[in-house]
GROMACS .gro file of C-alpha atoms in nm:
model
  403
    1UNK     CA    1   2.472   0.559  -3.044
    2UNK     CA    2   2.275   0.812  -3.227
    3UNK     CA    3   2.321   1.210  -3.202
    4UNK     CA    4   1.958   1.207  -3.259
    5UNK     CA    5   1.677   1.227  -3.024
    6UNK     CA    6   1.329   1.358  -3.087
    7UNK     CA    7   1.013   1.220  -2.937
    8UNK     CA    8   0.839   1.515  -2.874
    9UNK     CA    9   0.746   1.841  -3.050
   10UNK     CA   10   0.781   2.042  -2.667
   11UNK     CA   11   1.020   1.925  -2.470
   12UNK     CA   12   1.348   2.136  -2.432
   13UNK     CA   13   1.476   2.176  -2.750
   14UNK     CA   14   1.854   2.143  -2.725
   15UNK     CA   15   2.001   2.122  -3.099
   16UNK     CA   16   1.830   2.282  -3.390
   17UNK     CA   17   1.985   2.334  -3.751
   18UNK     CA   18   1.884   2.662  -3.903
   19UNK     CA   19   1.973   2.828  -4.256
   20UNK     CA   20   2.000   3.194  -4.226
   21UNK     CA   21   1.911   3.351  -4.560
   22UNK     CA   22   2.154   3.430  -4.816
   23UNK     CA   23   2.222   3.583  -5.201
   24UNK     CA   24   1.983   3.323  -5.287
   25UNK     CA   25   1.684   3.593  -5.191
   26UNK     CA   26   1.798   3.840  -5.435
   27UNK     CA   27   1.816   3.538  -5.733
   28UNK     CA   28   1.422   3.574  -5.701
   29UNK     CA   29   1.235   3.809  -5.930
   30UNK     CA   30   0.854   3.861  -6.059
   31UNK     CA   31   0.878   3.611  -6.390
   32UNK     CA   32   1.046   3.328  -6.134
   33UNK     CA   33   0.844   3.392  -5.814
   34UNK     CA   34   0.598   3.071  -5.933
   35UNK     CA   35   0.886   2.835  -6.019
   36UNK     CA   36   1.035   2.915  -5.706
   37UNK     CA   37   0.730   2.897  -5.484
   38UNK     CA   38   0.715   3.201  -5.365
   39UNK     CA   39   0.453   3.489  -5.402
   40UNK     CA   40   0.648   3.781  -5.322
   41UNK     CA   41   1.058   3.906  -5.276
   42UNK     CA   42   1.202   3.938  -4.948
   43UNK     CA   43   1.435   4.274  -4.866
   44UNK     CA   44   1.769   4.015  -4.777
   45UNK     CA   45   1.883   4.286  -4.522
   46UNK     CA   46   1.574   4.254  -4.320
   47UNK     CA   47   1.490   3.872  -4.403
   48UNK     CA   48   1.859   3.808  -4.232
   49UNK     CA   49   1.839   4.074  -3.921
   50UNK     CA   50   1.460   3.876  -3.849
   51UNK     CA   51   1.604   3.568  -3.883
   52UNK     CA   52   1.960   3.695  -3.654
   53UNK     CA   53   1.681   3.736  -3.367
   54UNK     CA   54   1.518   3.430  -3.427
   55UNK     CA   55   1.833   3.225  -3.387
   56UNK     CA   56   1.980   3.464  -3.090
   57UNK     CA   57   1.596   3.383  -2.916
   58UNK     CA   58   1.688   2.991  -2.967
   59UNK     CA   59   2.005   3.037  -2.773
   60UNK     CA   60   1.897   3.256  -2.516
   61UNK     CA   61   1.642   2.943  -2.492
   62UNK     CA   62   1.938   2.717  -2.426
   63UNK     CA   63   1.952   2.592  -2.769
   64UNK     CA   64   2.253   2.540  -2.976
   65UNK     CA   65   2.239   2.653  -3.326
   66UNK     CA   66   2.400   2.491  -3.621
   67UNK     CA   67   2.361   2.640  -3.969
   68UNK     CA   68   2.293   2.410  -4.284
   69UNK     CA   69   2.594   2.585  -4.456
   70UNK     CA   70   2.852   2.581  -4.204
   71UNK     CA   71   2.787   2.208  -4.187
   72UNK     CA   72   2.837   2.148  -4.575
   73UNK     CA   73   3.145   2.386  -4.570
   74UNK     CA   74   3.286   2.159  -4.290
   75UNK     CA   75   3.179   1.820  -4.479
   76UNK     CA   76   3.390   1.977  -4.827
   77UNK     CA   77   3.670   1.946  -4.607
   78UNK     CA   78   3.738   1.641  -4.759
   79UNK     CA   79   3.746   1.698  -5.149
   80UNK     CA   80   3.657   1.424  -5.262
   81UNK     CA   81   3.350   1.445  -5.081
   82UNK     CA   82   3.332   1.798  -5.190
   83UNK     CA   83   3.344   1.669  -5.549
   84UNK     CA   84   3.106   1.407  -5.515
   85UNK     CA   85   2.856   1.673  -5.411
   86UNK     CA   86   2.901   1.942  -5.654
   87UNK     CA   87   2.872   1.649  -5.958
   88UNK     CA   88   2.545   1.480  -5.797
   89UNK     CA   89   2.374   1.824  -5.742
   90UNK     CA   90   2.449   1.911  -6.047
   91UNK     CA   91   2.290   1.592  -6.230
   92UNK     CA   92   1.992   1.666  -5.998
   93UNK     CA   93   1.992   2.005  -6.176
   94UNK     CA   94   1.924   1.855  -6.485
   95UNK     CA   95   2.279   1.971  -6.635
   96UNK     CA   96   2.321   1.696  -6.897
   97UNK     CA   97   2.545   1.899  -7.116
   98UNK     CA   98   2.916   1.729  -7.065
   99UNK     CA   99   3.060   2.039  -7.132
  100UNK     CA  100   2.897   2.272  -6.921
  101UNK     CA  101   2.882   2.051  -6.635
  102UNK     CA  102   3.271   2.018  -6.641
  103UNK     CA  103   3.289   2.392  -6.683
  104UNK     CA  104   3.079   2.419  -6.385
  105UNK     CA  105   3.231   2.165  -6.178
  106UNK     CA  106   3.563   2.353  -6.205
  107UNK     CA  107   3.383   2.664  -6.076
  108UNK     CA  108   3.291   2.553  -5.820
  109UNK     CA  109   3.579   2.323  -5.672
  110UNK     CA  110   3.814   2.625  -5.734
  111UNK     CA  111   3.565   2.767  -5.460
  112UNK     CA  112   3.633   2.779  -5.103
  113UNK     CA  113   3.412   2.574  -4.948
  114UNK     CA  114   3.234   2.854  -4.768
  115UNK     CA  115   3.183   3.007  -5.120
  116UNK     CA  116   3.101   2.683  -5.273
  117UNK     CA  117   2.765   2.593  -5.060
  118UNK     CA  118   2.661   2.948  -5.095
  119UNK     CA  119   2.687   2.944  -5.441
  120UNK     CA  120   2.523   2.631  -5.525
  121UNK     CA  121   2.227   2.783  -5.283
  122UNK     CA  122   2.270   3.095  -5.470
  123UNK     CA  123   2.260   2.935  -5.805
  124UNK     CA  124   2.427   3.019  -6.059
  125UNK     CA  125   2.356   3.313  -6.349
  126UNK     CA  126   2.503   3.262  -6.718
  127UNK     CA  127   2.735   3.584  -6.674
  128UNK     CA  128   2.892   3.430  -6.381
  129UNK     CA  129   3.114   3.173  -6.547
  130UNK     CA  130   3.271   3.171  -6.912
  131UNK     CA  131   3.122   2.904  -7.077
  132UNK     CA  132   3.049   2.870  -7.460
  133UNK     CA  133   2.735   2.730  -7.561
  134UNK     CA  134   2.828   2.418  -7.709
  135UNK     CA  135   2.478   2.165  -7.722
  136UNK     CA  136   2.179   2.243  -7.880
  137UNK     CA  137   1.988   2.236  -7.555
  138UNK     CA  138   2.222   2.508  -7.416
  139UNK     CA  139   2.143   2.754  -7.725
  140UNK     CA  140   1.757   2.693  -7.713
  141UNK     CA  141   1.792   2.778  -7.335
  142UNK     CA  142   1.958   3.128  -7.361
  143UNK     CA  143   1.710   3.290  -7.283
  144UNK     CA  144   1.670   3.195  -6.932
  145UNK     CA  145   1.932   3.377  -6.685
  146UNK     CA  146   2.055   3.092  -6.487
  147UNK     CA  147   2.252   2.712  -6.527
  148UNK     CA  148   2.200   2.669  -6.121
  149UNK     CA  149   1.879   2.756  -6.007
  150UNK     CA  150   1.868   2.950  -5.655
  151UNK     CA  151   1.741   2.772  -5.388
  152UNK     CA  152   1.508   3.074  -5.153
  153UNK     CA  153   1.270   2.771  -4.985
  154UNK     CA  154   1.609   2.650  -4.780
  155UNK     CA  155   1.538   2.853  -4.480
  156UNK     CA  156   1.312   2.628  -4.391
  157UNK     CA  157   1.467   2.360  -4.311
  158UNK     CA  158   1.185   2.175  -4.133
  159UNK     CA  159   1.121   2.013  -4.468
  160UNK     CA  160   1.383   1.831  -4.629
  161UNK     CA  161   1.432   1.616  -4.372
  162UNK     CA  162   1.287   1.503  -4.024
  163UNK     CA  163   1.446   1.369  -3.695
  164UNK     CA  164   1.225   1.107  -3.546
  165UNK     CA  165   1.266   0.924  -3.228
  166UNK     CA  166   1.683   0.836  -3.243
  167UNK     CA  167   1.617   0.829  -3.635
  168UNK     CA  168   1.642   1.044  -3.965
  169UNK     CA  169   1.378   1.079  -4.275
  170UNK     CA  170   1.582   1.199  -4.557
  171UNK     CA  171   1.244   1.327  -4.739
  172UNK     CA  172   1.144   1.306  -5.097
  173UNK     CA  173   1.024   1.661  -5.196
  174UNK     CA  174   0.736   1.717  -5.393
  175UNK     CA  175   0.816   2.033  -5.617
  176UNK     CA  176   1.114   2.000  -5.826
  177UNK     CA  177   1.184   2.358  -5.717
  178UNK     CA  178   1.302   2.166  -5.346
  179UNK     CA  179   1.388   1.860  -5.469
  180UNK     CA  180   1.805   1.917  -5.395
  181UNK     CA  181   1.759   2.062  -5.108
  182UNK     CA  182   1.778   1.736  -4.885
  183UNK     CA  183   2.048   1.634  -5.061
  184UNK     CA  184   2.243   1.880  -4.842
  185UNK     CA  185   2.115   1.660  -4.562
  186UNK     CA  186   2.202   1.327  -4.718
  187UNK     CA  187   2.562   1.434  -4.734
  188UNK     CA  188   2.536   1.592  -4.336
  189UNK     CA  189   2.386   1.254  -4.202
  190UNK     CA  190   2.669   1.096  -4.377
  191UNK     CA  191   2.989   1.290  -4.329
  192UNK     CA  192   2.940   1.512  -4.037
  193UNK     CA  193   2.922   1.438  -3.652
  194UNK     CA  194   2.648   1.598  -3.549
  195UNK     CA  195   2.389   1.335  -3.716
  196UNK     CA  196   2.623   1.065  -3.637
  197UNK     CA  197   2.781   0.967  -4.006
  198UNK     CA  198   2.484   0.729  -4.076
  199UNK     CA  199   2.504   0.557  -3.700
  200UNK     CA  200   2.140   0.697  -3.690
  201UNK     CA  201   1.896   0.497  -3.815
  202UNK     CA  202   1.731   0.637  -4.173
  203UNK     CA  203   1.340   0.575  -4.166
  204UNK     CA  204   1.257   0.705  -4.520
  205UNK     CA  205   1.500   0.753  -4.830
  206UNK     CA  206   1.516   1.066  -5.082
  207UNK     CA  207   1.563   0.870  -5.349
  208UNK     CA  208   1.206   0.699  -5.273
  209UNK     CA  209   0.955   0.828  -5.508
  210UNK     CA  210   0.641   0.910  -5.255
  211UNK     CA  211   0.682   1.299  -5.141
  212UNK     CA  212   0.668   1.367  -4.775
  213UNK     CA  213   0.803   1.683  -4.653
  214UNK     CA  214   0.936   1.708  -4.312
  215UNK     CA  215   0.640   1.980  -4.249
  216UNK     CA  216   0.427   1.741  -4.244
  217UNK     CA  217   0.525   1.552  -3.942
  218UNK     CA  218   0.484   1.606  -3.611
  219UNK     CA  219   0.629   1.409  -3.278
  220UNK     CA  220   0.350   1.439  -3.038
  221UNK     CA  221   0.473   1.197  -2.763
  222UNK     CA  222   0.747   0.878  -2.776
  223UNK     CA  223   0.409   0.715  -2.848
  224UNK     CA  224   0.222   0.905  -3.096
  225UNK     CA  225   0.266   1.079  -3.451
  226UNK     CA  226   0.094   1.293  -3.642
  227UNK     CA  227   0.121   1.333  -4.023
  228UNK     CA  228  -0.038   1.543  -4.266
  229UNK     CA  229  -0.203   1.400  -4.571
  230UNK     CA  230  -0.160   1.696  -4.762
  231UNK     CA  231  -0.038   1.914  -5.065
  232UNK     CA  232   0.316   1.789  -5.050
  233UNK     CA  233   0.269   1.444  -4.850
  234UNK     CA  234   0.150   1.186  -5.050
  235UNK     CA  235  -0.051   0.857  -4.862
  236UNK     CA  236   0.201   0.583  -4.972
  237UNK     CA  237   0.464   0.788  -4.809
  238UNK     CA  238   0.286   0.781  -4.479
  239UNK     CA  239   0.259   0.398  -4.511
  240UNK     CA  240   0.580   0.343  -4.620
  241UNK     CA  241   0.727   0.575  -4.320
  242UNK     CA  242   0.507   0.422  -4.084
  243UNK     CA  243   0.631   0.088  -4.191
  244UNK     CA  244   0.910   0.144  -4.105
  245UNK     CA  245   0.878   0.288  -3.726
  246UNK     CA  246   0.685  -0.017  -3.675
  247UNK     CA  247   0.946  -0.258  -3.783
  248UNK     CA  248   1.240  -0.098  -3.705
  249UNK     CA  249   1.172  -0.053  -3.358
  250UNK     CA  250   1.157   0.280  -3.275
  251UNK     CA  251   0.893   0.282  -3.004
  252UNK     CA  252   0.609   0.436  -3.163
  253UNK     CA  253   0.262   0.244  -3.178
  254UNK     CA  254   0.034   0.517  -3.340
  255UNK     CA  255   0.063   0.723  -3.608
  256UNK     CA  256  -0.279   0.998  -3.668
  257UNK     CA  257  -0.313   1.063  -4.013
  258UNK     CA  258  -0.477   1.405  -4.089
  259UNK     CA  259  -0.627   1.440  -4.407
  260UNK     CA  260  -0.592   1.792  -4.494
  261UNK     CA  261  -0.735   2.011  -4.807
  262UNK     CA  262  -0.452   2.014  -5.064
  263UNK     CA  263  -0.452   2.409  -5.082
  264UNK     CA  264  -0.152   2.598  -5.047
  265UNK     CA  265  -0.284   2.833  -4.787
  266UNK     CA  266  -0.313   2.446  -4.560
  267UNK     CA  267   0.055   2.372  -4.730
  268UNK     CA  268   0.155   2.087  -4.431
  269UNK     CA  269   0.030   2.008  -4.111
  270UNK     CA  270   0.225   2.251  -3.895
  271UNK     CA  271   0.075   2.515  -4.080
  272UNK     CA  272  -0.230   2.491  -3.959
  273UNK     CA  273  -0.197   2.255  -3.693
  274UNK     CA  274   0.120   2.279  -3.374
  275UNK     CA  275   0.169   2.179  -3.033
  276UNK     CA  276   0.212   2.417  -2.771
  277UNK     CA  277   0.203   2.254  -2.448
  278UNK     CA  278   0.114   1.907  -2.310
  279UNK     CA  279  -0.239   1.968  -2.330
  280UNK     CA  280  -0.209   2.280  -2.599
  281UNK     CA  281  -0.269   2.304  -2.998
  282UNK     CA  282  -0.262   2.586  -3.170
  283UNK     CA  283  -0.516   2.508  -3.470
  284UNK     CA  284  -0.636   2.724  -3.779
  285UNK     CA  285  -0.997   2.707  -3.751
  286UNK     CA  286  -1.076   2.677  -4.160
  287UNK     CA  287  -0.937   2.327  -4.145
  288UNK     CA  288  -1.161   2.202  -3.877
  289UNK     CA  289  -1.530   2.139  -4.076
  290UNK     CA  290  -1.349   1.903  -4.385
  291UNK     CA  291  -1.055   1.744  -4.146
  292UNK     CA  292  -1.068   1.336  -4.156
  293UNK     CA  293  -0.803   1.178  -3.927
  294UNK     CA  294  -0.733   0.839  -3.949
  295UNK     CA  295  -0.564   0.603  -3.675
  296UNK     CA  296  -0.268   0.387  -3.812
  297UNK     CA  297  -0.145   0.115  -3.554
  298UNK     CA  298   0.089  -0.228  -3.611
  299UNK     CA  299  -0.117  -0.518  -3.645
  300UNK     CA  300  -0.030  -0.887  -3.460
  301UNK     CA  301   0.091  -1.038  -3.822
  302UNK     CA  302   0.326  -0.730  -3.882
  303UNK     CA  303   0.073  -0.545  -4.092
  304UNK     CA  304  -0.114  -0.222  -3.996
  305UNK     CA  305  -0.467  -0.166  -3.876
  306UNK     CA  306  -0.640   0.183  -4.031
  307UNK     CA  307  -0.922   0.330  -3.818
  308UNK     CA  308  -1.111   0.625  -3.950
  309UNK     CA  309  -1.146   0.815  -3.638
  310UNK     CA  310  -1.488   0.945  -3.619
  311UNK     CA  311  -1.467   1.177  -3.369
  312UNK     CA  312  -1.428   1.565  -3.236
  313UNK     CA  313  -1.046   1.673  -3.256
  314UNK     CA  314  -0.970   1.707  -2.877
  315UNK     CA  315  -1.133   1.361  -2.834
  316UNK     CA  316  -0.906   1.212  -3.062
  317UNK     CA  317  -0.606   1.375  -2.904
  318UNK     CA  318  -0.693   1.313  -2.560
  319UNK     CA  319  -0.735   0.929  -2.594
  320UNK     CA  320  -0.386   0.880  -2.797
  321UNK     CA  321  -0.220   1.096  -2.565
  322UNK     CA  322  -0.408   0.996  -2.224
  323UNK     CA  323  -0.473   1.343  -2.122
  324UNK     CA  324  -0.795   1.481  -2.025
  325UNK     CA  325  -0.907   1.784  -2.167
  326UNK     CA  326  -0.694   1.854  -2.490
  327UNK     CA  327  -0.714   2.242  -2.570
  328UNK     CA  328  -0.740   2.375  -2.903
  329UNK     CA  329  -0.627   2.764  -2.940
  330UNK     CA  330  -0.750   2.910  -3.243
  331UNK     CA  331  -0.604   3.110  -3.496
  332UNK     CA  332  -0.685   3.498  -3.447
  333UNK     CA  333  -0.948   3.382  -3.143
  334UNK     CA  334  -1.101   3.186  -3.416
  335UNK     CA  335  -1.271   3.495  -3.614
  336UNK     CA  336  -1.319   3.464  -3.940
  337UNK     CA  337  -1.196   3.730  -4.099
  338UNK     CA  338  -0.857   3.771  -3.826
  339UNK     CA  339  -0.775   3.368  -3.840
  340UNK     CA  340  -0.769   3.381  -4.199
  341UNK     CA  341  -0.529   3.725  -4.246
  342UNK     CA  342  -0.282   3.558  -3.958
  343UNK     CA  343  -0.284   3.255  -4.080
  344UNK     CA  344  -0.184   3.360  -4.418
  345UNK     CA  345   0.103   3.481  -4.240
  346UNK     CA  346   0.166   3.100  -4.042
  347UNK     CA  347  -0.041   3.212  -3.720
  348UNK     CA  348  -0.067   2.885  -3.589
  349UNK     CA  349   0.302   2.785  -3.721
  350UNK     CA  350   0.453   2.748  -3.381
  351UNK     CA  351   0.777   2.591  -3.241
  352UNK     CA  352   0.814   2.506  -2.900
  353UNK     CA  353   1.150   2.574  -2.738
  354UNK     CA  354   1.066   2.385  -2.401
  355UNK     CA  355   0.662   2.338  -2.265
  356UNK     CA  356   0.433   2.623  -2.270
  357UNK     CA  357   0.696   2.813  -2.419
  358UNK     CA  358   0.650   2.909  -2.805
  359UNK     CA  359   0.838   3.113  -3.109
  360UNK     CA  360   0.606   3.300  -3.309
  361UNK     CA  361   0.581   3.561  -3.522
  362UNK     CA  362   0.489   3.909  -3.401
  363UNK     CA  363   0.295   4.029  -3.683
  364UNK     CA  364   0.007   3.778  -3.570
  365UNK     CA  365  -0.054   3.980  -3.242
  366UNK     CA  366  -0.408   3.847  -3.181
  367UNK     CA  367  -0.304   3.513  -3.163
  368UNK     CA  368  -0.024   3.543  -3.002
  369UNK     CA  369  -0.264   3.752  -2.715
  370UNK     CA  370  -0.487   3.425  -2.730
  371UNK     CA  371  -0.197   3.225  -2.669
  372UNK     CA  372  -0.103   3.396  -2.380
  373UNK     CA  373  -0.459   3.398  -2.259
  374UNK     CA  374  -0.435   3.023  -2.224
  375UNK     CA  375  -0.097   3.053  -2.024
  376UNK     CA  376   0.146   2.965  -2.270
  377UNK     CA  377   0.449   3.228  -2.297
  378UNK     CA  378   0.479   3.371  -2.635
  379UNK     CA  379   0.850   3.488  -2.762
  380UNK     CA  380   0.750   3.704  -3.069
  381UNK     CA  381   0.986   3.728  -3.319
  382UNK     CA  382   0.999   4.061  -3.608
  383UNK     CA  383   0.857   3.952  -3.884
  384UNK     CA  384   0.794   4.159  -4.182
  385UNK     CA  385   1.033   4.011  -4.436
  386UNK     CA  386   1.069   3.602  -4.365
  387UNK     CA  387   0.696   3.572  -4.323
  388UNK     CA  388   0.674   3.666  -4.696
  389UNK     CA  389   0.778   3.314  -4.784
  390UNK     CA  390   0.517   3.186  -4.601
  391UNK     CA  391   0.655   2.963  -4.343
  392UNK     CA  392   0.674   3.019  -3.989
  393UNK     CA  393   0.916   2.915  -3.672
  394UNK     CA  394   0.850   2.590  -3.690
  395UNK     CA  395   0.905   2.581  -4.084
  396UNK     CA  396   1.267   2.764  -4.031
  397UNK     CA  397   1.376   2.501  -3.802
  398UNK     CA  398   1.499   2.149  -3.785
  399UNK     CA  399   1.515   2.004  -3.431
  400UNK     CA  400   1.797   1.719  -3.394
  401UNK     CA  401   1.790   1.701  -3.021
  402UNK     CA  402   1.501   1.730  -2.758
  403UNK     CA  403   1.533   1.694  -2.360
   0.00000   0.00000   0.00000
């Protein structure tokens, strides 16, 4: 039977797996910050204490928290496993020197395993190990300061992977930056309990070469996906994904494709796009004019049917949900100037702990007074340092179990 169970983005969220930031923060510095996708440095202390009241808000919610790096540690319990790991994350770091890769393979196995994962999130700088250059490739590289790069995108965990239905997508990432990060999940799905040691049933592959990111998916009803065409999801991933929810029998008949601007600011779906309630989005109004949603649905011969949906937004939503009168809540009460400062800072990236009831961030105040304007309760959550890595609540979190 599988541990997971996800078919819906509101109901009660019950299991979540979070990674609370780590030395990995302090690996980033102004000549990296591009390479590493990020456009300014966190303060760690802060970044952690925001992201300590974002977990203890979960609980307090009735959800149980597990932490992407207590799980690894716990899979390294067996060592072989452990050293399976540490020598396929370090091919996917590009470390083709023999030498250096068995230097660095020691390192880290002599590790406890707590140390281990936090290194290999941490990366790894050249002063931290002694290693002689020995390759040509190592000697022209000197120059840079690390043989492991950090890993500062893995606190949101929304995107390396993506529980739908009683099923896992093990995503392909599109920036090389996040490309090992769902390898961490590959190795949880397999060796640890609480994703069932591969008993769930694995709807899209990392080592597929179509990028979807786990941002850009949202479970709308048992029935009914949504998907973001976007920066970092690619269209043959959507088909390929949808593929297989239709044949594999996992109970979903409609999958809305929206076809987003491929802008950073719009990076998935949920960052301009969440669900809040039954009948509740929360929407960023600059994607509204230029949004084309399609409607993907199995066909009688085992093929798909593709509908261009040619239609208002709540129209759409309220036949492939069966509700009348969808609401759409704008970013900053959908002013200009206000919707586009919030949203820079994930304004309409909500998560839902149970329905009506949202995680947000506090530093978008006029939103979150909008949102409660429209009756949905609002649990703010400080702000100043995660928000600089520009991902919100739902971004930070991967959902494994919903009531």
């Amino acid at each position: 039977m599988s541990s997971i169970r996800v078919y819906s983005e509101i109901g009660k969220l019950k299991k979540v797996i979070l990674h609370r930031p780590g030395r990995e923060i302090e690996n980033i510095v102004p000549e990296y910050l591009e390479t590493l996708l990020f456009d300014d440095i966190p303060y760690l202390k802060i970044a952690q204490q925001e992201h300590d009241t974002f977990a203890e808000i979960l609980r307090k919610s009735g959800t149980e928290v597990y932490y992407i790096e207590k799980l690894m540690s716990e899979v390294f319990n067996d060592h072989e496993v452990k050293r399976m790991f540490v020598e396929e994350f370090l091919l996917e770091s590009d470390i083709y020197s023999t030498n250096l890769r068995k230097a660095l393979t020691e390192y880290l196995l002599a590790l406890s395993n707590t140390d281990t994962v936090a290194t290999l999130i941490a990366g790894i700088r050249k002063k931290e190990i002694k290693y002689t250059s020995s390759s040509l490739s190592d000697i022209i590289k000197s120059d840079y300061e690390f043989y492991l790069d950090p890993m500062p995108n893995l606190y949101f965990t929304r995107d390396p992977s993506a529980c739908i239905g009683n099923g896992l997508a093990i995503n392909t990432m599109k920036r090389r930056a996040r490309r090992r990060e769902s390898l961490f999940v590959k190795y949880i799905n397999t060796y640890h309990e609480l994703l069932g040691k591969s008993k769930s049933r694995l709807w899209y592959d990392r080592m597929l070469e179509a990028p979807i990111e786990g941002g850009d998916i949202l479970v709308l009803s048992d029935k009914v996906l949504a998907i973001g065409c976007s920066e970092r999801t690619s269209a043959d991933a959507i088909e390929y994904l949808t593929n297989e929810l239709y044949e594999g029998g996992s109970g979903f008949e409609q999958v809305l494709v929206f076809q987003i601007q491929k802008r950073r600011a719009f990076m998935h779906l949920d960052t301009v796009f969440t669900m809040l309630d039954y009948d509740k989005f929360a929407i960023h109004p600059g994607i509204e004019k230029d949004l084309n949603i399609y409607r993907v649905t199995k066909a009688p011969n085992n093929g798909m049917n593709f509908t261009f949906c040619d239609e208002k937004l709540e129209n759409i939503l309220d036949k492939s949900l069966n509700i009348d009168g969808v609401k759409l809540i704008r970013c900053g009460g959908g002013d200009t100037l206000t919707s586009s400062r919030e949203q820079w800072n994930d304004g309409s990236n909500t998560l839902a702990v149970a329905p009506g009831v949202v995680v947000t961030y506090d530093r978008n105040y006029v939103s979150n007074e909008h949102l409660e304007s429209h009756g949905v309760k609002v649990l703010a959550m400080p702000s100043s340092e995660l928000s600089r890595g520009r991902g919100g609540p739902r971004c930070m979190s991967m959902p494994v179990y919903r009531e």
